[in-house]
CSV table of C-alpha atoms and ligand atoms in Angstrom, one decimal:
chain,number,residue,atom,x,y,z
F,1,MET,CA,0.0,0.0,0.0
F,2,ALA,CA,1.6,3.2,-1.1
F,3,MET,CA,1.0,6.4,0.9
F,4,THR,CA,1.1,9.7,-0.7
F,5,GLY,CA,1.5,13.0,1.0
F,6,PRO,CA,3.8,15.9,1.4
F,7,THR,CA,7.4,14.9,0.6
F,8,PRO,CA,10.0,16.3,3.0
F,9,CYS,CA,11.1,19.7,1.6
F,10,SER,CA,14.6,20.6,1.1
F,11,SER,CA,14.8,23.1,3.9
F,12,MET,CA,14.4,20.3,6.5
F,13,SER,CA,17.4,19.0,8.3
F,14,ASN,CA,18.6,15.5,7.5
F,15,HIS,CA,17.5,14.4,10.9
F,16,THR,CA,14.0,15.6,10.4
F,17,LYS,CA,13.8,14.0,6.9
F,18,GLU,CA,14.8,10.8,8.4
F,19,ARG,CA,12.2,11.0,11.1
F,20,VAL,CA,9.6,11.7,8.4
F,21,THR,CA,10.6,8.7,6.4
F,22,MET,CA,10.7,6.6,9.5
F,23,THR,CA,7.2,7.5,10.4
F,24,LYS,CA,6.0,6.9,6.9
F,25,VAL,CA,7.6,3.5,6.7
F,26,THR,CA,6.3,2.5,10.1
F,27,LEU,CA,2.7,3.5,9.2
F,28,GLU,CA,2.8,2.0,5.8
F,29,ASN,CA,4.0,-1.3,7.2
F,30,PHE,CA,1.6,-1.4,10.0
F,31,TYR,CA,-1.4,-1.1,7.7
F,32,SER,CA,-0.2,-3.2,4.9
F,33,ASN,CA,0.6,-5.9,7.4
F,34,LEU,CA,-2.8,-5.8,8.9
F,35,ILE,CA,-4.4,-6.1,5.5
F,36,ALA,CA,-2.1,-8.8,4.3
F,37,GLN,CA,-2.7,-10.9,7.4
F,38,HIS,CA,-6.4,-10.6,6.9
F,39,GLU,CA,-6.2,-11.5,3.2
F,40,GLU,CA,-3.9,-14.4,3.9
F,41,ARG,CA,-6.3,-15.8,6.5
F,42,GLU,CA,-9.2,-15.5,4.1
F,43,MET,CA,-7.2,-17.2,1.4
F,44,ARG,CA,-6.3,-20.1,3.6
F,45,GLN,CA,-10.0,-20.5,4.5
F,46,LYS,CA,-11.0,-20.4,0.8
F,47,LYS,CA,-8.4,-22.9,-0.1
F,48,LEU,CA,-9.7,-25.3,2.6
F,49,GLU,CA,-13.3,-25.0,1.4
F,50,GLN,CA,-12.2,-25.6,-2.2
F,51,MET,CA,-10.2,-28.6,-1.2
F,52,MET,CA,-13.1,-30.1,0.7
F,53,GLU,CA,-15.3,-29.5,-2.2
F,54,GLU,CA,-12.9,-31.3,-4.5
F,55,GLU,CA,-12.6,-34.2,-2.2
F,56,GLY,CA,-16.4,-34.3,-1.9
F,57,LEU,CA,-16.6,-34.4,1.9
F,58,LYS,CA,-19.8,-34.8,3.9
F,59,ASP,CA,-21.0,-32.0,6.1
F,60,GLU,CA,-19.9,-33.7,9.3
F,61,GLU,CA,-16.4,-34.3,7.9
F,62,LYS,CA,-16.3,-30.7,6.7
F,63,ARG,CA,-17.2,-29.5,10.2
F,64,ILE,CA,-14.3,-31.5,11.7
F,65,ARG,CA,-11.9,-30.1,9.2
F,66,ARG,CA,-13.0,-26.6,9.7
F,67,SER,CA,-12.6,-26.8,13.4
F,68,ALA,CA,-9.1,-28.3,13.0
F,69,HIS,CA,-8.2,-25.5,10.7
F,70,ALA,CA,-9.5,-22.9,13.2
F,71,GLN,CA,-7.3,-24.4,15.8
F,72,LYS,CA,-4.3,-24.2,13.5
F,73,GLU,CA,-5.1,-20.5,12.9
F,74,THR,CA,-5.2,-19.9,16.6
F,75,GLU,CA,-1.9,-21.7,17.1
F,76,PHE,CA,-0.4,-19.6,14.2
F,77,LEU,CA,-1.5,-16.4,15.9
F,78,ARG,CA,0.0,-17.4,19.1
F,79,LEU,CA,3.3,-18.4,17.5
F,80,LYS,CA,3.3,-15.1,15.6
F,81,ARG,CA,3.3,-13.4,19.0
F,82,THR,CA,6.0,-15.6,20.5
F,83,ARG,CA,9.2,-14.2,19.3
F,84,LEU,CA,11.7,-16.6,17.8
F,85,GLY,CA,15.3,-15.8,18.4
F,86,LEU,CA,18.8,-17.0,18.0
F,87,GLU,CA,18.5,-18.9,21.3
F,88,ASP,CA,15.9,-21.2,19.8
F,89,PHE,CA,18.4,-22.6,17.4
F,90,GLU,CA,21.6,-24.5,17.8
F,91,SER,CA,24.3,-23.7,15.3
F,92,LEU,CA,25.8,-26.9,13.9
F,93,LYS,CA,28.2,-25.8,11.1
F,94,VAL,CA,29.0,-23.0,8.6
F,95,ILE,CA,28.0,-24.3,5.2
F,96,GLY,CA,28.2,-21.3,3.0
F,97,ARG,CA,29.6,-17.8,2.7
F,98,GLY,CA,28.4,-14.9,0.6
F,99,ALA,CA,29.2,-11.3,0.3
F,100,PHE,CA,27.0,-10.0,3.2
F,101,GLY,CA,27.1,-12.8,5.7
F,102,GLU,CA,27.1,-16.5,6.0
F,103,VAL,CA,24.8,-19.6,5.9
F,104,ARG,CA,24.8,-22.1,8.7
F,105,LEU,CA,23.2,-25.5,9.3
F,106,VAL,CA,21.1,-25.1,12.5
F,107,GLN,CA,18.8,-27.2,14.5
F,108,LYS,CA,15.6,-25.9,16.2
F,109,LYS,CA,16.0,-26.9,19.8
F,110,ASP,CA,12.4,-27.8,20.6
F,111,THR,CA,11.6,-29.8,17.5
F,112,GLY,CA,15.0,-31.1,16.4
F,113,HIS,CA,14.3,-29.9,12.8
F,114,VAL,CA,17.3,-28.8,10.9
F,115,TYR,CA,17.3,-25.7,8.7
F,116,ALA,CA,19.7,-23.5,6.9
F,117,MET,CA,20.1,-20.1,8.6
F,118,LYS,CA,21.3,-17.1,6.5
F,119,ILE,CA,22.9,-14.5,8.7
F,120,LEU,CA,23.3,-10.9,7.5
F,121,ARG,CA,25.1,-8.3,9.5
F,122,LYS,CA,23.1,-5.1,9.8
F,123,ALA,CA,26.1,-2.8,10.0
F,124,ASP,CA,27.5,-4.3,6.8
F,125,MET,CA,24.2,-3.9,5.0
F,126,LEU,CA,23.8,-0.3,6.0
F,127,GLU,CA,27.4,0.4,5.0
F,128,LYS,CA,27.0,-1.3,1.7
F,129,GLU,CA,23.5,0.1,1.0
F,130,GLN,CA,22.0,-3.4,0.9
F,131,VAL,CA,18.8,-2.6,2.7
F,132,GLY,CA,16.7,-2.6,-0.5
F,133,HIS,CA,18.3,-5.9,-1.2
F,134,ILE,CA,17.3,-7.7,2.0
F,135,ARG,CA,13.8,-6.4,1.9
F,136,ALA,CA,13.4,-7.6,-1.6
F,137,GLU,CA,14.8,-11.0,-0.6
F,138,ARG,CA,12.3,-11.3,2.2
F,139,ASP,CA,9.3,-10.2,0.1
F,140,ILE,CA,10.0,-12.6,-2.7
F,141,LEU,CA,10.8,-15.6,-0.6
F,142,VAL,CA,7.5,-15.1,1.2
F,143,GLU,CA,5.5,-14.9,-2.0
F,144,ALA,CA,7.1,-17.7,-3.9
F,145,ASP,CA,5.6,-20.9,-2.7
F,146,SER,CA,6.8,-23.4,-5.2
F,147,LEU,CA,8.7,-26.6,-5.4
F,148,TRP,CA,11.4,-24.9,-7.4
F,149,VAL,CA,12.2,-22.2,-4.8
F,150,VAL,CA,14.0,-22.6,-1.5
F,151,LYS,CA,11.3,-22.4,1.2
F,152,MET,CA,11.7,-19.8,3.9
F,153,PHE,CA,10.2,-20.6,7.3
F,154,TYR,CA,11.0,-17.8,9.7
F,155,SER,CA,13.0,-14.6,9.8
F,156,PHE,CA,13.9,-12.6,12.8
F,157,GLN,CA,16.5,-10.1,13.9
F,158,ASP,CA,18.5,-8.9,16.9
F,159,LYS,CA,20.6,-5.8,17.4
F,160,LEU,CA,23.3,-7.1,15.2
F,161,ASN,CA,22.0,-9.4,12.5
F,162,LEU,CA,19.1,-10.4,10.4
F,163,TYR,CA,18.3,-14.1,10.3
F,164,LEU,CA,16.5,-16.1,7.6
F,165,ILE,CA,15.5,-19.6,8.4
F,166,MET,CA,15.1,-21.7,5.3
F,167,GLU,CA,14.8,-25.3,4.3
F,168,PHE,CA,18.2,-27.0,4.3
F,169,LEU,CA,19.2,-28.3,0.9
F,170,PRO,CA,21.7,-31.1,1.6
F,171,GLY,CA,22.8,-31.5,-2.0
F,172,GLY,CA,25.0,-28.3,-2.0
F,173,ASP,CA,25.1,-25.8,-4.8
F,174,MET,CA,25.8,-26.1,-8.5
F,175,MET,CA,29.0,-24.0,-8.2
F,176,THR,CA,30.5,-26.6,-5.8
F,177,LEU,CA,29.4,-29.4,-8.1
F,178,LEU,CA,31.0,-27.8,-11.1
F,179,MET,CA,34.2,-27.1,-9.2
F,180,LYS,CA,34.4,-30.9,-8.5
F,181,LYS,CA,33.8,-32.0,-12.0
F,182,ASP,CA,35.8,-31.0,-15.1
F,183,THR,CA,32.6,-30.9,-17.2
F,184,LEU,CA,29.2,-32.5,-17.2
F,185,THR,CA,28.0,-34.9,-19.8
F,186,GLU,CA,25.3,-33.8,-22.3
F,187,GLU,CA,22.8,-36.0,-20.5
F,188,GLU,CA,23.6,-34.5,-17.1
F,189,THR,CA,23.5,-31.0,-18.6
F,190,GLN,CA,20.1,-31.7,-20.2
F,191,PHE,CA,18.7,-32.7,-16.8
F,192,TYR,CA,20.0,-29.6,-14.9
F,193,ILE,CA,19.2,-27.1,-17.6
F,194,ALA,CA,15.7,-28.6,-18.0
F,195,GLU,CA,15.0,-28.4,-14.3
F,196,THR,CA,16.3,-24.9,-14.2
F,197,VAL,CA,14.1,-23.9,-17.1
F,198,LEU,CA,11.1,-25.0,-15.1
F,199,ALA,CA,12.4,-23.2,-11.9
F,200,ILE,CA,13.0,-19.9,-13.8
F,201,ASP,CA,9.6,-20.2,-15.5
F,202,SER,CA,7.9,-20.7,-12.1
F,203,ILE,CA,9.2,-17.4,-10.8
F,204,HIS,CA,8.5,-15.6,-14.1
F,205,GLN,CA,4.9,-16.8,-13.7
F,206,LEU,CA,4.8,-15.1,-10.3
F,207,GLY,CA,5.9,-11.9,-12.1
F,208,PHE,CA,9.5,-11.9,-10.9
F,209,ILE,CA,12.7,-11.5,-12.8
F,210,HIS,CA,15.6,-13.2,-11.0
F,211,ARG,CA,18.4,-11.3,-12.7
F,212,ASP,CA,21.1,-13.2,-10.8
F,213,ILE,CA,20.9,-16.7,-12.1
F,214,LYS,CA,24.3,-18.3,-11.6
F,215,PRO,CA,25.5,-21.7,-10.4
F,216,ASP,CA,25.9,-20.5,-6.8
F,217,ASN,CA,22.2,-19.8,-6.7
F,218,LEU,CA,21.1,-23.3,-8.0
F,219,LEU,CA,20.8,-25.5,-4.9
F,220,LEU,CA,20.3,-29.3,-4.9
F,221,ASP,CA,17.8,-31.1,-2.6
F,222,SER,CA,18.4,-34.5,-1.0
F,223,LYS,CA,17.5,-36.3,-4.2
F,224,GLY,CA,19.6,-34.1,-6.4
F,225,HIS,CA,16.9,-31.9,-7.8
F,226,VAL,CA,17.3,-28.2,-8.5
F,227,LYS,CA,15.9,-25.3,-6.4
F,228,LEU,CA,16.5,-21.6,-6.9
F,229,SER,CA,17.8,-19.6,-4.0
F,230,ASP,CA,18.8,-16.0,-3.6
F,231,PHE,CA,16.4,-13.3,-4.7
F,232,GLY,CA,18.4,-10.6,-3.1
F,233,LEU,CA,19.4,-8.9,-6.2
F,234,CYS,CA,15.9,-8.1,-7.5
F,235,THR,CA,16.6,-4.5,-6.7
F,236,GLY,CA,20.0,-4.7,-8.2
F,237,LEU,CA,22.5,-3.2,-5.8
F,238,LYS,CA,25.4,-5.4,-6.3
F,239,LYS,CA,28.3,-3.7,-8.0
F,240,ALA,CA,28.6,-6.4,-10.7
F,241,HIS,CA,25.2,-5.2,-12.0
F,242,ARG,CA,26.1,-1.6,-12.2
F,243,THR,CA,27.6,-0.1,-15.3
F,244,GLU,CA,29.3,2.7,-13.5
F,245,PHE,CA,31.4,0.1,-11.7
F,246,TYR,CA,33.1,-0.8,-14.9
F,247,ARG,CA,33.3,2.7,-16.3
F,248,ASN,CA,35.2,4.0,-13.2
F,249,LEU,CA,37.7,1.2,-13.2
F,250,ASN,CA,38.3,1.1,-16.9
F,251,HIS,CA,41.5,3.0,-17.0
F,252,SER,CA,44.0,0.8,-15.2
F,253,LEU,CA,43.1,-2.4,-16.9
F,254,PRO,CA,45.7,-5.1,-16.7
F,255,SER,CA,46.0,-6.9,-20.0
F,256,ASP,CA,44.1,-10.1,-20.4
F,257,PHE,CA,46.6,-11.3,-22.9
F,258,THR,CA,47.9,-14.3,-21.0
F,259,PHE,CA,44.4,-15.6,-20.3
F,260,GLN,CA,43.3,-15.2,-23.9
F,261,ASN,CA,46.1,-17.5,-25.1
F,262,MET,CA,45.5,-20.3,-22.6
F,263,ASN,CA,44.2,-23.6,-23.9
F,264,SER,CA,40.8,-24.6,-22.6
F,265,LYS,CA,42.3,-27.0,-20.0
F,266,ARG,CA,44.4,-24.2,-18.4
F,267,LYS,CA,41.4,-21.8,-18.7
F,268,ALA,CA,39.2,-24.2,-16.8
F,269,GLU,CA,41.9,-24.6,-14.1
F,270,THR,CA,42.4,-20.9,-13.7
F,271,TRP,CA,38.6,-20.3,-13.6
F,272,LYS,CA,38.1,-23.0,-10.9
F,273,ARG,CA,40.9,-21.6,-8.8
F,274,ASN,CA,39.5,-18.1,-8.7
F,275,ARG,CA,35.8,-18.9,-8.7
F,276,ARG,CA,35.1,-19.2,-5.0
F,277,GLN,CA,36.8,-16.0,-4.2
F,278,LEU,CA,34.6,-14.3,-6.7
F,279,ALA,CA,31.5,-15.7,-5.0
F,280,PHE,CA,32.5,-14.2,-1.6
F,281,SER,CA,33.3,-10.7,-2.9
F,282,THR,CA,30.9,-7.9,-2.7
F,283,VAL,CA,31.5,-7.2,-6.4
F,284,GLY,CA,30.2,-10.5,-7.6
F,285,THR,CA,30.9,-11.9,-11.0
F,286,PRO,CA,29.5,-10.4,-14.2
F,287,ASP,CA,30.0,-13.6,-16.1
F,288,TYR,CA,26.3,-14.6,-16.1
F,289,ILE,CA,24.7,-11.2,-16.5
F,290,ALA,CA,23.0,-10.5,-19.8
F,291,PRO,CA,24.4,-7.5,-21.8
F,292,GLU,CA,21.1,-5.6,-21.8
F,293,VAL,CA,21.1,-5.6,-18.0
F,294,PHE,CA,24.1,-3.4,-18.1
F,295,MET,CA,22.5,-0.9,-20.6
F,296,GLN,CA,20.3,2.0,-19.7
F,297,THR,CA,17.7,0.9,-22.3
F,298,GLY,CA,16.0,-1.6,-20.0
F,299,TYR,CA,15.6,-5.4,-19.8
F,300,ASN,CA,12.9,-8.0,-19.3
F,301,LYS,CA,12.6,-11.5,-18.0
F,302,LEU,CA,14.5,-12.8,-21.0
F,303,CYS,CA,17.7,-11.8,-19.3
F,304,ASP,CA,17.3,-14.9,-17.1
F,305,TRP,CA,17.5,-17.2,-20.2
F,306,TRP,CA,20.8,-15.6,-21.2
F,307,SER,CA,22.2,-16.5,-17.8
F,308,LEU,CA,21.0,-20.1,-18.3
F,309,GLY,CA,22.9,-20.2,-21.6
F,310,VAL,CA,26.1,-19.1,-19.9
F,311,ILE,CA,25.6,-21.9,-17.3
F,312,MET,CA,25.0,-24.5,-20.0
F,313,TYR,CA,28.2,-23.5,-21.7
F,314,GLU,CA,30.1,-23.7,-18.5
F,315,MET,CA,28.7,-27.2,-17.7
F,316,LEU,CA,29.8,-28.6,-21.1
F,317,ILE,CA,33.1,-26.6,-21.7
F,318,GLY,CA,34.4,-26.3,-18.1
F,319,TYR,CA,34.4,-22.5,-17.8
F,320,PRO,CA,31.9,-19.8,-18.8
F,321,PRO,CA,32.3,-18.1,-22.2
F,322,PHE,CA,33.3,-14.7,-21.1
F,323,CYS,CA,35.6,-15.6,-18.2
F,324,SER,CA,38.7,-13.4,-17.8
F,325,GLU,CA,41.2,-12.3,-15.3
F,326,THR,CA,39.2,-9.3,-14.0
F,327,PRO,CA,35.5,-8.5,-13.8
F,328,GLN,CA,36.2,-5.5,-16.1
F,329,GLU,CA,37.6,-7.7,-18.8
F,330,THR,CA,34.6,-10.0,-18.4
F,331,TYR,CA,32.2,-7.1,-18.7
F,332,LYS,CA,33.8,-6.0,-21.9
F,333,LYS,CA,33.6,-9.5,-23.3
F,334,VAL,CA,29.9,-9.8,-22.4
F,335,MET,CA,29.1,-6.5,-24.1
F,336,ASN,CA,31.1,-7.6,-27.1
F,337,TRP,CA,29.6,-11.1,-27.2
F,338,LYS,CA,29.1,-11.2,-30.9
F,339,GLU,CA,32.9,-11.6,-31.3
F,340,THR,CA,33.8,-13.2,-27.9
F,341,LEU,CA,31.2,-16.0,-27.7
F,342,THR,CA,33.1,-18.8,-29.3
F,343,PHE,CA,33.5,-22.6,-28.8
F,344,PRO,CA,37.0,-24.1,-28.3
F,345,PRO,CA,37.5,-26.7,-31.0
F,346,GLU,CA,39.4,-29.0,-28.5
F,347,VAL,CA,36.2,-29.5,-26.4
F,348,PRO,CA,33.7,-31.2,-28.7
F,349,ILE,CA,30.0,-30.7,-28.0
F,350,SER,CA,26.9,-31.7,-30.0
F,351,ASP,CA,25.4,-29.4,-32.5
F,352,LYS,CA,22.1,-29.4,-30.6
F,353,ALA,CA,23.8,-28.2,-27.5
F,354,LYS,CA,25.7,-25.5,-29.3
F,355,ASP,CA,22.6,-24.4,-31.1
F,356,LEU,CA,20.6,-24.0,-27.8
F,357,ILE,CA,23.4,-22.1,-26.2
F,358,LEU,CA,23.4,-19.7,-29.1
F,359,ARG,CA,19.6,-19.4,-28.9
F,360,PHE,CA,19.9,-18.4,-25.2
F,361,CYS,CA,22.9,-16.1,-25.6
F,362,CYS,CA,21.8,-13.7,-28.4
F,363,GLU,CA,20.0,-10.3,-28.6
F,364,TRP,CA,16.9,-10.4,-26.4
F,365,GLU,CA,14.7,-9.6,-29.3
F,366,HIS,CA,15.6,-12.9,-30.9
F,367,ARG,CA,16.2,-14.9,-27.8
F,368,ILE,CA,14.5,-18.3,-27.3
F,369,GLY,CA,11.6,-17.9,-24.8
F,370,ALA,CA,10.4,-14.6,-26.2
F,371,SER,CA,7.2,-16.3,-27.2
F,372,GLY,CA,6.9,-18.4,-24.0
F,373,VAL,CA,8.5,-21.3,-22.2
F,374,GLU,CA,7.1,-23.8,-24.7
F,375,GLU,CA,9.5,-22.6,-27.3
F,376,ILE,CA,12.3,-23.6,-24.9
F,377,LYS,CA,10.8,-26.9,-23.9
F,378,SER,CA,10.4,-28.0,-27.5
F,379,ASN,CA,14.0,-27.3,-28.5
F,380,PRO,CA,15.7,-30.4,-29.9
F,381,PHE,CA,18.4,-30.4,-27.1
F,382,PHE,CA,15.6,-31.4,-24.7
F,383,GLU,CA,14.4,-34.3,-26.8
F,384,GLY,CA,13.2,-37.1,-24.4
F,385,VAL,CA,12.8,-34.9,-21.4
F,386,ASP,CA,9.7,-35.8,-19.4
F,387,TRP,CA,8.7,-32.2,-18.4
F,388,GLU,CA,5.7,-33.3,-16.4
F,389,HIS,CA,7.5,-35.7,-14.1
F,390,ILE,CA,11.2,-34.6,-14.2
F,391,ARG,CA,11.2,-33.7,-10.5
F,392,GLU,CA,9.8,-37.1,-9.4
F,393,ARG,CA,12.2,-39.1,-11.5
F,394,PRO,CA,15.8,-39.9,-10.4
F,395,ALA,CA,18.2,-37.0,-10.8
F,396,ALA,CA,21.1,-37.2,-13.3
F,397,ILE,CA,23.5,-37.4,-10.4
F,398,SER,CA,22.2,-38.9,-7.2
F,399,ILE,CA,23.1,-37.4,-3.9
F,400,GLU,CA,24.2,-39.6,-1.0
F,401,ILE,CA,22.9,-38.3,2.4
F,402,LYS,CA,23.7,-40.3,5.5
F,403,SER,CA,21.6,-38.2,7.9
F,404,ILE,CA,19.4,-35.1,8.0
F,405,ASP,CA,22.3,-33.0,9.0
F,406,ASP,CA,24.8,-34.4,6.5
F,407,THR,CA,27.1,-31.6,5.1
F,408,SER,CA,29.4,-33.7,3.0
F,409,ASN,CA,28.3,-31.9,-0.2
F,410,PHE,CA,29.5,-28.6,1.1
F,411,ASP,CA,33.0,-27.2,1.3
F,412,GLU,CA,34.7,-26.7,4.6
F,413,PHE,CA,34.4,-23.2,6.1
F,414,PRO,CA,36.2,-22.0,9.2
F,415,GLU,CA,34.1,-21.1,12.2
F,416,SER,CA,33.4,-17.3,12.2
F,417,ASP,CA,32.6,-14.9,14.9
F,418,ILE,CA,29.5,-13.4,13.3
F,419,LEU,CA,27.4,-14.5,16.3
F,420,LYS,CA,29.7,-13.0,18.9
F,421,PRO,CA,28.4,-9.5,19.8
F,422,THR,CA,31.6,-8.2,21.3
F,423,VAL,CA,33.7,-8.7,18.1
F,424,ALA,CA,30.9,-7.4,15.9
F,425,THR,CA,30.5,-4.1,17.7
F,426,SER,CA,34.1,-3.3,18.2
F,427,ASN,CA,34.5,-3.6,14.4
F,428,HIS,CA,32.0,-0.9,13.8
F,429,PRO,CA,32.3,1.5,16.8
F,430,GLU,CA,31.0,4.6,14.9
F,431,THR,CA,28.2,2.9,13.0
F,432,ASP,CA,24.8,4.2,14.1
F,433,TYR,CA,23.0,1.0,12.9
F,434,LYS,CA,21.1,1.0,16.2
F,435,ASN,CA,19.4,4.3,15.4
F,436,LYS,CA,18.8,3.1,11.9
F,437,ASP,CA,17.0,-0.1,13.0
F,438,TRP,CA,13.7,1.1,11.6
F,439,VAL,CA,15.0,0.4,8.1
F,440,PHE,CA,14.8,-3.3,9.0
F,441,ILE,CA,11.1,-3.0,10.1
F,442,ASN,CA,8.8,-5.6,8.7
F,443,TYR,CA,11.6,-8.1,8.3
F,444,THR,CA,10.2,-10.6,10.8
F,445,TYR,CA,8.2,-13.3,9.1
F,446,LYS,CA,6.7,-16.6,10.1
F,447,ARG,CA,5.3,-19.2,7.9
F,448,PHE,CA,1.9,-20.7,8.5
F,449,GLU,CA,2.5,-24.4,7.6
F,450,GLY,CA,6.1,-24.4,8.8
F,451,LEU,CA,4.9,-23.8,12.4
F,452,THR,CA,2.5,-26.7,12.6
F,453,ALA,CA,4.8,-29.6,11.8
F,454,ARG,CA,6.3,-30.8,15.0
F,455,GLY,CA,8.3,-33.9,15.9
F,456,ALA,CA,8.3,-35.6,12.5
F,457,ILE,CA,10.8,-34.9,9.8
F,458,PRO,CA,9.1,-32.4,7.5
F,459,SER,CA,8.3,-33.9,4.1
F,460,TYR,CA,10.6,-31.5,2.3
F,461,MET,CA,13.5,-33.1,4.1
F,462,LYS,CA,12.6,-36.3,2.4
F,463,GLY,CA,13.1,-34.4,-0.9
F,464,GLY,CA,12.3,-35.4,-4.4
F,465,LYS,CA,8.9,-33.7,-4.5
M,1,LIG,P1,24.4,-13.2,-2.7
M,1,LIG,O1,24.5,-14.3,-3.8
M,1,LIG,O2,23.3,-12.3,-2.8
M,1,LIG,O3,25.7,-12.6,-2.4
M,1,LIG,P2,25.0,-14.9,-0.6
M,1,LIG,O4,26.0,-15.5,-1.6
M,1,LIG,O5,25.5,-14.1,0.6
M,1,LIG,O6,24.0,-14.0,-1.4
M,1,LIG,P3,23.5,-17.3,-0.6
M,1,LIG,O7,23.8,-17.4,-2.1
M,1,LIG,O8,22.1,-17.3,-0.2
M,1,LIG,O9,24.2,-16.1,0.1
M,1,LIG,O10,24.2,-18.5,0.1
M,1,LIG,C1,25.6,-18.8,0.1
M,1,LIG,C2,25.9,-20.2,-0.1
M,1,LIG,O11,25.3,-20.9,1.1
M,1,LIG,C3,25.2,-20.9,-1.3
M,1,LIG,O12,25.9,-20.8,-2.4
M,1,LIG,C4,25.0,-22.4,-0.8
M,1,LIG,O13,26.2,-23.1,-0.9
M,1,LIG,C5,24.7,-22.2,0.7
M,1,LIG,N1,23.3,-22.1,1.0
M,1,LIG,C6,22.5,-21.0,0.9
M,1,LIG,N2,21.2,-21.4,1.2
M,1,LIG,C7,21.2,-22.7,1.5
M,1,LIG,C8,20.2,-23.7,1.8
M,1,LIG,N3,18.9,-23.3,2.0
M,1,LIG,N4,20.5,-24.9,2.0
M,1,LIG,C9,21.8,-25.3,1.9
M,1,LIG,N5,22.8,-24.5,1.5
M,1,LIG,C10,22.5,-23.2,1.3
M,2,LIG,MG1,25.1,-16.4,-3.5
């Protein structure tokens, strides 16, 4: 719900302006939350009625279901009031690191359920202007309720950090898988690209553009099926997405000459050696970003299909098509893709694969998918794919999981001190993040169904759905 009204005029002090904004945000959130909660409740009721209708229940059965549902709603309300916090979870292990925090495997103390907890340090986010980013991530994760997207269950905050509690995907991420293997076979590539096509299409259908499709954001569930994570960049604050970043740094470019002249084996080795570092940096990698995203002229959802083409190339060739020694060089190559998108003769791939890559990585006006996802699904490269049942069938590479908290598909990360308040505050003595806490308003979220499953292993942990 947008509120209109007088905008702070230029004669106001910054302090006053901030107070005005703060009040506006608080009010807006209060009312939109009330309305949203009411609407969600109505929707759940409608869904229940619809389901009972479809099942053809008798009146008496309906009455029992309705009363069970009402009880669930009451429990939900109560749980919404009880504040979850860090003390409700036991941290088991660091399983991932990103630019603005880290991801840990945690266990909820009362139920024993395991989750992935993403921790984002408030001070860092304010410093790096990532607030729009985190709000976007929260908003989208809440709305996307699909098999193809990582489920989020709770979020909460304390003085120092924001916490996102998500389903734990024990298969690890595609980046880690690609680091381990030289290349994937065409069959394996067909499987992962096909699943990712369905995943991307599912968020497009919700009206979202991901804009940051890359192997690090493709996670694998316990059966080896793909799920999308990371919607943080929908507002686009990461430097890799900003054209100015490359303009400013254009002068002191080191030459890419040595890299250009490497054979594909050496290129793949160099790429793999530097890859993880790139994933942790706040700059990010421009390797997967479509050229039109860098331009002022605008872009649409087709940019996600370009990124998929880059991933497909990397799976089959061993490194992405525009990889270079520096992000600036990569950016130049992306912009100049008509000359730079080439296939090394020493790595043979099928004509069908090559054709599809070139259908993904071309001007957006001519790109595959412009007329809808069916155009992609019927491409010859996907011949034989059972689009309807792909998620229920065995994955191309099966995942071995010994227990619900098995982390063998993740790299080792050293323990960090992100959860230790003393260290965190002494690092940022002058940051007034406490006074700015209102920018994180509305961050806390609890999921309806996630709160009712107790004791048993949630079905998503069994995977393969
Ligand atoms: P950004 O890409 O915006 O910089 P980030 O890199 O900080 O975000 P994520 O990409 O969400 O954070 O997570 C980092 C890594 O942690 C992932 O690449 C993955 O290996 C691991 N990870 C994230 N979420 C999960 C999850 N739900 N289950 C298992 N592992 C996860
Ligand atoms: Mg990431």
